[in-house]
PDB file of C-alpha atoms and ligand atoms in Angstrom:
ATOM      1  CA  MET A   1       9.552 -23.427  -0.216  1.00 38.00           C
ATOM      2  CA  THR A   2      11.248 -20.149  -1.033  1.00 41.00           C
ATOM      3  CA  GLN A   3      14.526 -18.458  -1.724  1.00 43.00           C
ATOM      4  CA  LYS A   4      16.650 -17.238   1.176  1.00 47.00           C
ATOM      5  CA  ILE A   5      15.951 -13.595   1.894  1.00 48.00           C
ATOM      6  CA  ASP A   6      18.638 -11.003   2.417  1.00 50.00           C
ATOM      7  CA  SER A   7      18.878 -10.605   6.185  1.00 47.00           C
ATOM      8  CA  GLU A   8      18.847  -6.804   5.733  1.00 70.00           C
ATOM      9  CA  ARG A   9      15.080  -6.322   5.609  1.00 79.00           C
ATOM     10  CA  GLU A  10      13.273  -3.043   5.203  1.00 87.00           C
ATOM     11  CA  LYS A  11      11.163  -1.445   7.926  1.00 90.00           C
ATOM     12  CA  TYR A  12       7.552  -0.609   7.185  1.00 91.00           C
ATOM     13  CA  SER A  13       7.194   3.202   7.181  1.00 88.00           C
ATOM     14  CA  GLY A  14       3.421   3.368   7.649  1.00 87.00           C
ATOM     15  CA  ALA A  15       1.410   3.451  10.843  1.00 81.00           C
ATOM     16  CA  TYR A  16      -1.010   0.949  12.389  1.00 87.00           C
ATOM     17  CA  GLY A  17      -2.946   3.358  14.629  1.00 85.00           C
ATOM     18  CA  THR A  18      -6.609   4.339  14.632  1.00 89.00           C
ATOM     19  CA  ILE A  19      -6.357   7.231  12.176  1.00 91.00           C
ATOM     20  CA  THR A  20      -4.427   5.185   9.591  1.00 90.00           C
ATOM     21  CA  LEU A  21      -6.720   2.190  10.014  1.00 89.00           C
ATOM     22  CA  HIS A  22      -9.776   4.364   9.563  1.00 90.00           C
ATOM     23  CA  SER A  23      -8.340   5.907   6.402  1.00 90.00           C
ATOM     24  CA  PHE A  24      -7.258   2.565   4.865  1.00 93.00           C
ATOM     25  CA  SER A  25     -10.545   0.914   5.748  1.00 92.00           C
ATOM     26  CA  GLU A  26     -12.368   3.311   3.415  1.00 93.00           C
ATOM     27  CA  ARG A  27     -10.594   1.680   0.474  1.00 95.00           C
ATOM     28  CA  LYS A  28     -12.684  -0.305  -1.980  1.00 97.00           C
ATOM     29  CA  ALA A  29     -11.902  -2.663  -4.848  1.00 97.00           C
ATOM     30  CA  SER A  30     -14.024  -0.509  -7.162  1.00 97.00           C
ATOM     31  CA  LYS A  31     -11.477   2.304  -6.802  1.00 96.00           C
ATOM     32  CA  GLU A  32      -8.172   0.894  -5.568  1.00 97.00           C
ATOM     33  CA  ALA A  33      -8.367  -2.319  -7.622  1.00 98.00           C
ATOM     34  CA  ASP A  34     -10.324  -0.926 -10.569  1.00 98.00           C
ATOM     35  CA  PHE A  35      -7.402  -1.654 -12.950  1.00 98.00           C
ATOM     36  CA  PHE A  36      -7.330  -5.305 -11.816  1.00 98.00           C
ATOM     37  CA  LEU A  37     -11.048  -6.126 -11.825  1.00 98.00           C
ATOM     38  CA  PRO A  38     -11.333  -6.888 -15.582  1.00 98.00           C
ATOM     39  CA  TYR A  39      -8.908  -9.799 -15.030  1.00 98.00           C
ATOM     40  CA  LEU A  40     -10.912 -11.415 -12.218  1.00 98.00           C
ATOM     41  CA  SER A  41     -13.816 -13.799 -12.447  1.00 98.00           C
ATOM     42  CA  SER A  42     -15.757 -16.216 -10.356  1.00 98.00           C
ATOM     43  CA  ASN A  43     -13.840 -19.181  -8.935  1.00 96.00           C
ATOM     44  CA  MET A  44     -10.302 -17.735  -9.094  1.00 98.00           C
ATOM     45  CA  THR A  45      -8.199 -18.363  -5.988  1.00 98.00           C
ATOM     46  CA  LEU A  46      -6.759 -15.023  -4.883  1.00 98.00           C
ATOM     47  CA  LEU A  47      -4.144 -13.763  -2.451  1.00 98.00           C
ATOM     48  CA  ASP A  48      -4.034 -10.151  -1.222  1.00 98.00           C
ATOM     49  CA  CYS A  49      -0.476  -9.442   0.009  1.00 98.00           C
ATOM     50  CA  GLY A  50      -0.092  -6.755   2.661  1.00 97.00           C
ATOM     51  CA  CYS A  51      -3.868  -6.527   2.910  1.00 98.00           C
ATOM     52  CA  GLY A  52      -3.866  -4.220   5.974  1.00 96.00           C
ATOM     53  CA  PRO A  53      -7.432  -3.800   7.284  1.00 96.00           C
ATOM     54  CA  GLY A  54      -8.625  -5.878   4.344  1.00 97.00           C
ATOM     55  CA  THR A  55     -11.621  -3.932   3.066  1.00 97.00           C
ATOM     56  CA  ILE A  56     -10.363  -4.267  -0.526  1.00 98.00           C
ATOM     57  CA  THR A  57      -9.781  -7.987   0.122  1.00 98.00           C
ATOM     58  CA  VAL A  58     -13.419  -8.502   1.133  1.00 98.00           C
ATOM     59  CA  ASP A  59     -14.622  -6.804  -2.066  1.00 98.00           C
ATOM     60  CA  LEU A  60     -12.299  -9.023  -4.126  1.00 98.00           C
ATOM     61  CA  ALA A  61     -13.588 -12.131  -2.325  1.00 98.00           C
ATOM     62  CA  LYS A  62     -17.127 -11.356  -3.508  1.00 98.00           C
ATOM     63  CA  ILE A  63     -15.936 -11.203  -7.112  1.00 98.00           C
ATOM     64  CA  VAL A  64     -14.021 -14.502  -7.126  1.00 98.00           C
ATOM     65  CA  ALA A  65     -16.429 -16.490  -4.916  1.00 98.00           C
ATOM     66  CA  PRO A  66     -16.814 -19.370  -4.327  1.00 98.00           C
ATOM     67  CA  ALA A  67     -13.026 -19.774  -4.638  1.00 98.00           C
ATOM     68  CA  SER A  68     -11.049 -18.962  -1.523  1.00 97.00           C
ATOM     69  CA  VAL A  69      -9.302 -15.673  -0.846  1.00 98.00           C
ATOM     70  CA  ILE A  70      -6.471 -15.138   1.608  1.00 98.00           C
ATOM     71  CA  GLY A  71      -5.390 -11.771   2.964  1.00 98.00           C
ATOM     72  CA  ILE A  72      -1.927 -11.782   4.472  1.00 98.00           C
ATOM     73  CA  ASP A  73      -0.098  -9.072   6.339  1.00 97.00           C
ATOM     74  CA  ILE A  74       2.982  -8.992   8.560  1.00 96.00           C
ATOM     75  CA  GLU A  75       0.883  -7.187  11.183  1.00 94.00           C
ATOM     76  CA  ASP A  76      -1.682  -9.237  13.048  1.00 92.00           C
ATOM     77  CA  SER A  77      -3.529  -6.221  14.506  1.00 92.00           C
ATOM     78  CA  GLN A  78      -4.810  -5.206  11.052  1.00 91.00           C
ATOM     79  CA  PHE A  79      -7.402  -7.901  10.423  1.00 95.00           C
ATOM     80  CA  GLU A  80     -10.320  -7.045  12.718  1.00 94.00           C
ATOM     81  CA  ILE A  81     -11.956  -4.551  10.366  1.00 95.00           C
ATOM     82  CA  GLY A  82     -11.774  -6.958   7.415  1.00 95.00           C
ATOM     83  CA  ARG A  83     -13.094  -9.867   9.446  1.00 97.00           C
ATOM     84  CA  ASN A  84     -16.021  -7.752  10.666  1.00 96.00           C
ATOM     85  CA  LYS A  85     -16.795  -6.482   7.181  1.00 97.00           C
ATOM     86  CA  ALA A  86     -16.707 -10.048   5.819  1.00 97.00           C
ATOM     87  CA  GLN A  87     -19.123 -11.183   8.527  1.00 97.00           C
ATOM     88  CA  GLN A  88     -21.505  -8.238   8.030  1.00 97.00           C
ATOM     89  CA  GLU A  89     -21.536  -8.733   4.270  1.00 97.00           C
ATOM     90  CA  HIS A  90     -21.864 -12.546   4.509  1.00 97.00           C
ATOM     91  CA  VAL A  91     -18.569 -13.177   2.735  1.00 98.00           C
ATOM     92  CA  ASN A  92     -17.500 -16.678   3.737  1.00 97.00           C
ATOM     93  CA  ASN A  93     -14.706 -17.464   1.281  1.00 98.00           C
ATOM     94  CA  ILE A  94     -12.035 -15.334   2.980  1.00 98.00           C
ATOM     95  CA  ASN A  95      -9.276 -15.882   5.525  1.00 98.00           C
ATOM     96  CA  PHE A  96      -6.887 -13.369   7.018  1.00 98.00           C
ATOM     97  CA  GLN A  97      -3.570 -14.592   8.343  1.00 97.00           C
ATOM     98  CA  VAL A  98      -0.155 -13.292   9.281  1.00 97.00           C
ATOM     99  CA  GLY A  99       2.260 -13.774   6.412  1.00 96.00           C
ATOM    100  CA  ASN A 100       5.177 -12.246   4.613  1.00 97.00           C
ATOM    101  CA  ILE A 101       5.256 -11.518   0.894  1.00 97.00           C
ATOM    102  CA  TYR A 102       8.872 -12.721   0.804  1.00 97.00           C
ATOM    103  CA  GLU A 103       7.881 -16.188   2.092  1.00 97.00           C
ATOM    104  CA  LEU A 104       4.379 -16.988   0.994  1.00 98.00           C
ATOM    105  CA  PRO A 105       2.835 -20.025   2.687  1.00 96.00           C
ATOM    106  CA  PHE A 106       1.650 -21.604  -0.566  1.00 97.00           C
ATOM    107  CA  PRO A 107       2.993 -24.306  -2.879  1.00 98.00           C
ATOM    108  CA  ASP A 108       4.391 -23.480  -6.308  1.00 98.00           C
ATOM    109  CA  ASN A 109       1.804 -22.900  -9.058  1.00 98.00           C
ATOM    110  CA  SER A 110      -1.181 -22.880  -6.718  1.00 98.00           C
ATOM    111  CA  LEU A 111      -3.034 -19.534  -7.097  1.00 98.00           C
ATOM    112  CA  ASP A 112      -4.929 -17.804  -9.903  1.00 98.00           C
ATOM    113  CA  ALA A 113      -4.437 -14.181  -8.844  1.00 98.00           C
ATOM    114  CA  VAL A 114      -2.300 -12.102  -6.488  1.00 98.00           C
ATOM    115  CA  PHE A 115      -2.930  -8.484  -5.563  1.00 98.00           C
ATOM    116  CA  ALA A 116      -0.740  -6.055  -3.602  1.00 98.00           C
ATOM    117  CA  HIS A 117      -1.949  -2.533  -2.926  1.00 98.00           C
ATOM    118  CA  ALA A 118       0.461   0.082  -1.541  1.00 97.00           C
ATOM    119  CA  VAL A 119       2.926  -2.594  -0.429  1.00 98.00           C
ATOM    120  CA  ILE A 120       5.747  -3.081  -2.962  1.00 98.00           C
ATOM    121  CA  TYR A 121       7.052   0.500  -2.681  1.00 97.00           C
ATOM    122  CA  HIS A 122       7.759  -0.142   0.993  1.00 96.00           C
ATOM    123  CA  LEU A 123      10.002  -3.108   0.191  1.00 97.00           C
ATOM    124  CA  LYS A 124      13.768  -3.139  -0.012  1.00 96.00           C
ATOM    125  CA  HIS A 125      13.733  -6.141  -2.360  1.00 96.00           C
ATOM    126  CA  PRO A 126      10.762  -5.740  -4.720  1.00 97.00           C
ATOM    127  CA  ASP A 127      12.315  -8.217  -7.147  1.00 96.00           C
ATOM    128  CA  GLN A 128      12.508 -10.952  -4.470  1.00 97.00           C
ATOM    129  CA  ALA A 129       8.916 -10.293  -3.391  1.00 98.00           C
ATOM    130  CA  LEU A 130       7.674 -10.372  -6.983  1.00 98.00           C
ATOM    131  CA  LYS A 131       9.616 -13.590  -7.661  1.00 98.00           C
ATOM    132  CA  GLU A 132       7.855 -15.142  -4.696  1.00 98.00           C
ATOM    133  CA  VAL A 133       4.482 -14.067  -6.099  1.00 98.00           C
ATOM    134  CA  TYR A 134       5.509 -15.524  -9.471  1.00 98.00           C
ATOM    135  CA  ARG A 135       6.367 -18.826  -7.778  1.00 98.00           C
ATOM    136  CA  VAL A 136       2.923 -19.277  -6.184  1.00 98.00           C
ATOM    137  CA  LEU A 137       0.933 -18.249  -9.266  1.00 98.00           C
ATOM    138  CA  LYS A 138      -0.260 -20.899 -11.690  1.00 98.00           C
ATOM    139  CA  SER A 139       0.711 -20.636 -15.331  1.00 98.00           C
ATOM    140  CA  GLY A 140      -1.730 -18.057 -16.705  1.00 98.00           C
ATOM    141  CA  GLY A 141      -2.119 -16.528 -13.232  1.00 98.00           C
ATOM    142  CA  ILE A 142      -2.408 -12.760 -12.866  1.00 98.00           C
ATOM    143  CA  ILE A 143      -0.646 -10.239 -10.628  1.00 98.00           C
ATOM    144  CA  GLY A 144      -1.979  -6.737  -9.940  1.00 98.00           C
ATOM    145  CA  ILE A 145       0.028  -4.117  -8.041  1.00 98.00           C
ATOM    146  CA  ARG A 146      -0.636  -0.462  -7.223  1.00 98.00           C
ATOM    147  CA  ASP A 147       1.934   1.876  -5.707  1.00 98.00           C
ATOM    148  CA  ALA A 148       2.389   5.549  -4.972  1.00 95.00           C
ATOM    149  CA  ASP A 149       4.878   7.671  -6.866  1.00 96.00           C
ATOM    150  CA  HIS A 150       5.921  10.766  -4.920  1.00 93.00           C
ATOM    151  CA  ASP A 151       7.050  12.457  -8.131  1.00 93.00           C
ATOM    152  CA  HIS A 152       3.426  13.460  -8.499  1.00 94.00           C
ATOM    153  CA  ILE A 153       1.950  14.946  -5.376  1.00 94.00           C
ATOM    154  CA  ILE A 154      -0.434  17.835  -5.939  1.00 95.00           C
ATOM    155  CA  PHE A 155      -0.907  19.783  -2.753  1.00 95.00           C
ATOM    156  CA  THR A 156      -2.362  23.251  -2.327  1.00 97.00           C
ATOM    157  CA  PRO A 157      -2.038  25.626  -0.579  1.00 97.00           C
ATOM    158  CA  SER A 158       1.521  24.634   0.194  1.00 94.00           C
ATOM    159  CA  SER A 159       4.170  26.287   2.339  1.00 95.00           C
ATOM    160  CA  PRO A 160       7.886  25.758   3.049  1.00 97.00           C
ATOM    161  CA  ILE A 161       7.104  23.781   6.199  1.00 97.00           C
ATOM    162  CA  LEU A 162       4.687  21.482   4.363  1.00 96.00           C
ATOM    163  CA  GLU A 163       7.141  21.052   1.474  1.00 96.00           C
ATOM    164  CA  LYS A 164       9.718  20.002   4.033  1.00 97.00           C
ATOM    165  CA  ALA A 165       7.215  17.605   5.620  1.00 97.00           C
ATOM    166  CA  TRP A 166       6.545  15.909   2.244  1.00 95.00           C
ATOM    167  CA  ASN A 167      10.257  15.538   1.620  1.00 96.00           C
ATOM    168  CA  LEU A 168      10.754  14.049   5.062  1.00 97.00           C
ATOM    169  CA  LEU A 169       7.939  11.520   4.640  1.00 96.00           C
ATOM    170  CA  GLY A 170       9.538  10.382   1.374  1.00 96.00           C
ATOM    171  CA  GLN A 171      12.991  10.255   2.984  1.00 96.00           C
ATOM    172  CA  VAL A 172      11.648   8.042   5.768  1.00 96.00           C
ATOM    173  CA  VAL A 173      10.446   5.480   3.207  1.00 96.00           C
ATOM    174  CA  THR A 174      13.856   5.595   1.494  1.00 96.00           C
ATOM    175  CA  ILE A 175      15.837   5.284   4.733  1.00 96.00           C
ATOM    176  CA  ASN A 176      13.639   2.335   5.752  1.00 95.00           C
ATOM    177  CA  GLY A 177      14.589   0.573   2.511  1.00 95.00           C
ATOM    178  CA  GLY A 178      11.570   1.374   0.313  1.00 96.00           C
ATOM    179  CA  ASP A 179      11.228   3.624  -2.723  1.00 96.00           C
ATOM    180  CA  PRO A 180       8.597   6.397  -2.680  1.00 96.00           C
ATOM    181  CA  PHE A 181       9.136   6.767  -6.453  1.00 96.00           C
ATOM    182  CA  PHE A 182       8.633   3.055  -7.150  1.00 97.00           C
ATOM    183  CA  GLY A 183       5.352   3.442  -9.043  1.00 97.00           C
ATOM    184  CA  LYS A 184       6.974   4.326 -12.358  1.00 97.00           C
ATOM    185  CA  TYR A 185       9.164   1.182 -12.253  1.00 97.00           C
ATOM    186  CA  GLN A 186       6.373  -1.392 -11.948  1.00 98.00           C
ATOM    187  CA  ARG A 187       6.615  -2.496 -15.592  1.00 98.00           C
ATOM    188  CA  LYS A 188      10.367  -2.863 -15.353  1.00 98.00           C
ATOM    189  CA  TYR A 189      10.174  -5.039 -12.238  1.00 98.00           C
ATOM    190  CA  LEU A 190       7.280  -7.230 -13.383  1.00 98.00           C
ATOM    191  CA  GLN A 191       8.990  -7.898 -16.710  1.00 98.00           C
ATOM    192  CA  LYS A 192      12.344  -8.579 -15.048  1.00 98.00           C
ATOM    193  CA  VAL A 193      10.743 -11.300 -12.928  1.00 98.00           C
ATOM    194  CA  GLY A 194       9.198 -12.948 -15.999  1.00 98.00           C
ATOM    195  CA  PHE A 195       5.631 -11.666 -16.137  1.00 98.00           C
ATOM    196  CA  ILE A 196       4.297 -11.129 -19.644  1.00 98.00           C
ATOM    197  CA  ASN A 197       1.551  -8.960 -21.142  1.00 98.00           C
ATOM    198  CA  VAL A 198       2.421  -6.318 -18.562  1.00 98.00           C
ATOM    199  CA  LYS A 199       0.013  -3.419 -18.738  1.00 98.00           C
ATOM    200  CA  ALA A 200       0.631  -0.308 -16.651  1.00 98.00           C
ATOM    201  CA  SER A 201      -1.700   2.594 -15.965  1.00 98.00           C
ATOM    202  CA  ALA A 202      -2.084   5.307 -13.343  1.00 98.00           C
ATOM    203  CA  SER A 203      -4.708   6.999 -11.233  1.00 97.00           C
ATOM    204  CA  PHE A 204      -4.788   9.306  -8.243  1.00 96.00           C
ATOM    205  CA  ASP A 205      -5.644   9.175  -4.597  1.00 95.00           C
ATOM    206  CA  TYR A 206      -7.276  12.496  -3.857  1.00 96.00           C
ATOM    207  CA  ALA A 207      -9.061  14.591  -1.283  1.00 97.00           C
ATOM    208  CA  GLY A 208     -11.310  17.281  -2.689  1.00 97.00           C
ATOM    209  CA  THR A 209     -14.187  17.868  -0.284  1.00 98.00           C
ATOM    210  CA  THR A 210     -14.233  19.653   3.079  1.00 98.00           C
ATOM    211  CA  GLU A 211     -14.648  16.370   4.924  1.00 97.00           C
ATOM    212  CA  LYS A 212     -12.008  14.430   2.960  1.00 97.00           C
ATOM    213  CA  ILE A 213      -9.457  17.255   3.188  1.00 97.00           C
ATOM    214  CA  LYS A 214      -9.905  17.503   6.940  1.00 97.00           C
ATOM    215  CA  GLN A 215      -9.471  13.740   7.215  1.00 96.00           C
ATOM    216  CA  ASN A 216      -6.433  13.836   4.910  1.00 97.00           C
ATOM    217  CA  GLY A 217      -4.803  16.621   6.936  1.00 97.00           C
ATOM    218  CA  GLU A 218      -5.358  14.609  10.120  1.00 97.00           C
ATOM    219  CA  PHE A 219      -3.851  11.531   8.456  1.00 96.00           C
ATOM    220  CA  TRP A 220      -0.549  13.262   7.573  1.00 96.00           C
ATOM    221  CA  ALA A 221      -0.514  15.180  10.884  1.00 97.00           C
ATOM    222  CA  ASP A 222      -0.764  11.864  12.706  1.00 96.00           C
ATOM    223  CA  LEU A 223       1.749  10.026  10.502  1.00 96.00           C
ATOM    224  CA  ILE A 224       4.525  12.568  10.922  1.00 97.00           C
ATOM    225  CA  LEU A 225       4.322  12.204  14.701  1.00 97.00           C
ATOM    226  CA  GLN A 226       4.230   8.386  14.741  1.00 94.00           C
ATOM    227  CA  LYS A 227       7.168   7.113  16.711  1.00 92.00           C
ATOM    228  CA  GLN A 228       8.622   4.921  13.952  1.00 91.00           C
ATOM    229  CA  VAL A 229       8.572   8.005  11.686  1.00 95.00           C
ATOM    230  CA  THR A 230       9.958  10.479  14.225  1.00 96.00           C
ATOM    231  CA  ALA A 231      12.648   7.989  15.268  1.00 95.00           C
ATOM    232  CA  VAL A 232      14.037   7.868  11.704  1.00 96.00           C
ATOM    233  CA  ILE A 233      13.857  11.635  11.271  1.00 97.00           C
ATOM    234  CA  LEU A 234      15.435  12.453  14.629  1.00 97.00           C
ATOM    235  CA  ASN A 235      18.117   9.743  14.392  1.00 96.00           C
ATOM    236  CA  HIS A 236      19.211  11.133  11.041  1.00 97.00           C
ATOM    237  CA  GLY A 237      19.072  14.737  12.255  1.00 97.00           C
ATOM    238  CA  LEU A 238      16.596  15.659   9.519  1.00 97.00           C
ATOM    239  CA  ALA A 239      14.363  17.821  11.737  1.00 97.00           C
ATOM    240  CA  THR A 240      13.894  18.739  15.382  1.00 97.00           C
ATOM    241  CA  PRO A 241      10.975  17.541  17.544  1.00 97.00           C
ATOM    242  CA  GLN A 242       9.681  21.124  17.527  1.00 98.00           C
ATOM    243  CA  GLU A 243       9.727  21.212  13.714  1.00 97.00           C
ATOM    244  CA  LEU A 244       7.800  17.927  13.572  1.00 98.00           C
ATOM    245  CA  GLU A 245       5.147  19.381  15.904  1.00 98.00           C
ATOM    246  CA  THR A 246       4.938  22.451  13.674  1.00 98.00           C
ATOM    247  CA  MET A 247       4.568  20.260  10.558  1.00 98.00           C
ATOM    248  CA  SER A 248       1.823  18.229  12.194  1.00 98.00           C
ATOM    249  CA  GLN A 249      -0.006  21.423  13.142  1.00 98.00           C
ATOM    250  CA  ALA A 250       0.492  22.780   9.607  1.00 98.00           C
ATOM    251  CA  PHE A 251      -1.194  19.653   8.176  1.00 98.00           C
ATOM    252  CA  ILE A 252      -4.153  20.190  10.532  1.00 98.00           C
ATOM    253  CA  GLU A 253      -4.426  23.849   9.487  1.00 98.00           C
ATOM    254  CA  TRP A 254      -4.160  22.862   5.812  1.00 98.00           C
ATOM    255  CA  GLY A 255      -7.029  20.423   6.430  1.00 98.00           C
ATOM    256  CA  SER A 256      -9.354  23.274   7.350  1.00 98.00           C
ATOM    257  CA  HIS A 257      -8.354  25.584   4.486  1.00 98.00           C
ATOM    258  CA  PRO A 258     -11.392  26.197   2.253  1.00 97.00           C
ATOM    259  CA  ASP A 259      -9.372  25.963  -0.993  1.00 97.00           C
ATOM    260  CA  ALA A 260      -7.221  22.971  -0.113  1.00 98.00           C
ATOM    261  CA  PHE A 261      -6.750  20.052  -2.511  1.00 98.00           C
ATOM    262  CA  PHE A 262      -4.580  16.937  -2.393  1.00 97.00           C
ATOM    263  CA  ALA A 263      -3.838  14.307  -5.033  1.00 97.00           C
ATOM    264  CA  ARG A 264      -1.081  11.713  -5.282  1.00 95.00           C
ATOM    265  CA  ALA A 265      -0.251   9.515  -8.253  1.00 96.00           C
ATOM    266  CA  ARG A 266      -0.697   5.778  -7.926  1.00 97.00           C
ATOM    267  CA  CYS A 267       0.821   3.660 -10.649  1.00 98.00           C
ATOM    268  CA  GLU A 268      -0.852   0.337 -11.377  1.00 98.00           C
ATOM    269  CA  ALA A 269       0.287  -2.690 -13.329  1.00 98.00           C
ATOM    270  CA  VAL A 270      -1.031  -6.099 -14.267  1.00 98.00           C
ATOM    271  CA  GLY A 271       1.043  -9.006 -15.555  1.00 98.00           C
ATOM    272  CA  LYS A 272       0.537 -12.657 -16.435  1.00 98.00           C
ATOM    273  CA  LYS A 273       2.679 -15.673 -15.557  1.00 98.00           C
ATOM    274  CA  PRO A 274       3.389 -17.472 -18.847  1.00 98.00           C
TER     275      PRO A 274
HETATM  276  C1  SAM B  22       0.087   1.017   3.092  1.00 69.47           C
HETATM  277  S1  SAM B  22      -0.508  -0.442   3.835  1.00 69.47           S
HETATM  278  C2  SAM B  22      -1.698  -0.987   2.645  1.00 69.47           C
HETATM  279  C3  SAM B  22      -2.738  -1.927   3.223  1.00 69.47           C
HETATM  280  C4  SAM B  22      -3.785  -2.404   2.210  1.00 69.47           C
HETATM  281  N1  SAM B  22      -3.194  -3.101   1.097  1.00 69.47           N
HETATM  282  C5  SAM B  22      -4.603  -1.235   1.731  1.00 69.47           C
HETATM  283  O1  SAM B  22      -4.295  -0.676   0.683  1.00 69.47           O
HETATM  284  O2  SAM B  22      -5.534  -0.840   2.453  1.00 69.47           O
HETATM  285  C6  SAM B  22       0.831  -1.591   3.587  1.00 69.47           C
HETATM  286  C7  SAM B  22       0.656  -2.909   4.320  1.00 69.47           C
HETATM  287  O3  SAM B  22       1.688  -3.803   3.903  1.00 69.47           O
HETATM  288  C8  SAM B  22       2.082  -4.583   5.026  1.00 69.47           C
HETATM  289  N2  SAM B  22       3.417  -5.121   4.759  1.00 69.47           N
HETATM  290  C9  SAM B  22       4.584  -4.450   4.759  1.00 69.47           C
HETATM  291  N3  SAM B  22       5.598  -5.304   4.468  1.00 69.47           N
HETATM  292  C10 SAM B  22       5.046  -6.523   4.256  1.00 69.47           C
HETATM  293  C11 SAM B  22       5.567  -7.812   3.928  1.00 69.47           C
HETATM  294  N4  SAM B  22       6.870  -7.995   3.782  1.00 69.47           N
HETATM  295  N5  SAM B  22       4.712  -8.841   3.788  1.00 69.47           N
HETATM  296  C12 SAM B  22       3.379  -8.656   3.973  1.00 69.47           C
HETATM  297  N6  SAM B  22       2.825  -7.474   4.307  1.00 69.47           N
HETATM  298  C13 SAM B  22       3.648  -6.407   4.446  1.00 69.47           C
HETATM  299  C14 SAM B  22       2.031  -3.599   6.185  1.00 69.47           C
HETATM  300  O4  SAM B  22       1.949  -4.248   7.424  1.00 69.47           O
HETATM  301  C15 SAM B  22       0.782  -2.783   5.842  1.00 69.47           C
HETATM  302  O5  SAM B  22      -0.372  -3.318   6.453  1.00 69.47           O
END
């Protein structure tokens, strides 16, 4: 069904815990997939790769109904929120299943649209993943991807310890095989794989209210102490456990600063299979 994958796979640098899940589950198609929505219409079969808790997936399913939508993720524990949201909102055309973007469980030329939000920049082989998406799309099918680019993080008030924390979080993605600066290369990769009419744009994730900044501070404070993150940092001698505790605390303190603001660039691109 698919090409053989390099045995040297990346490791996912994100977390799967309660704080991360809560933050991701606030995502909506009207914001995170806004760039992709003009290309969708009723009765398009759609796959959401690396769907996580799947709240965006459920919104997309409403748009393309009655066609079926599949959300896949390598992590089984992510689907409960999406399944509950689908049930509460009477969305019946959706299925969540474990799956890997490198080996999609679909025949060639079988889907109308594929979406991947905040996934490709974690991958060591974005070209192989995008080739696999290309394979399963029908001629005329559409891909939409959105990825962070750490070249553009706006964060105030900052401090040396928080600057170091940002650098470390980026380094963890790199060491795990991803690219925290991937966003800017989306056009290059989509075109290399054969997609045409590639259109790139950008927007920001941001936190600009007391509540959102507190939540954002807690998110980063939690992430930097997650064991898969600390393991990379400590194994590479990039910081001490005490420094990581201090960084986590600094994120919490930042989250209660009255003037704080956070924004991070997300690049977005859409392409068509000829
Ligand atoms: C940052 S989260 C984004 C989740 C969701 N798209 C969202 O924006 O709310 C990235 C997700 O990609 C998944 N993932 C990472 N590598 C993957 C792969 N090779 N195939 C499928 N999913 C993958 C992770 O398990 C994680 O749930």
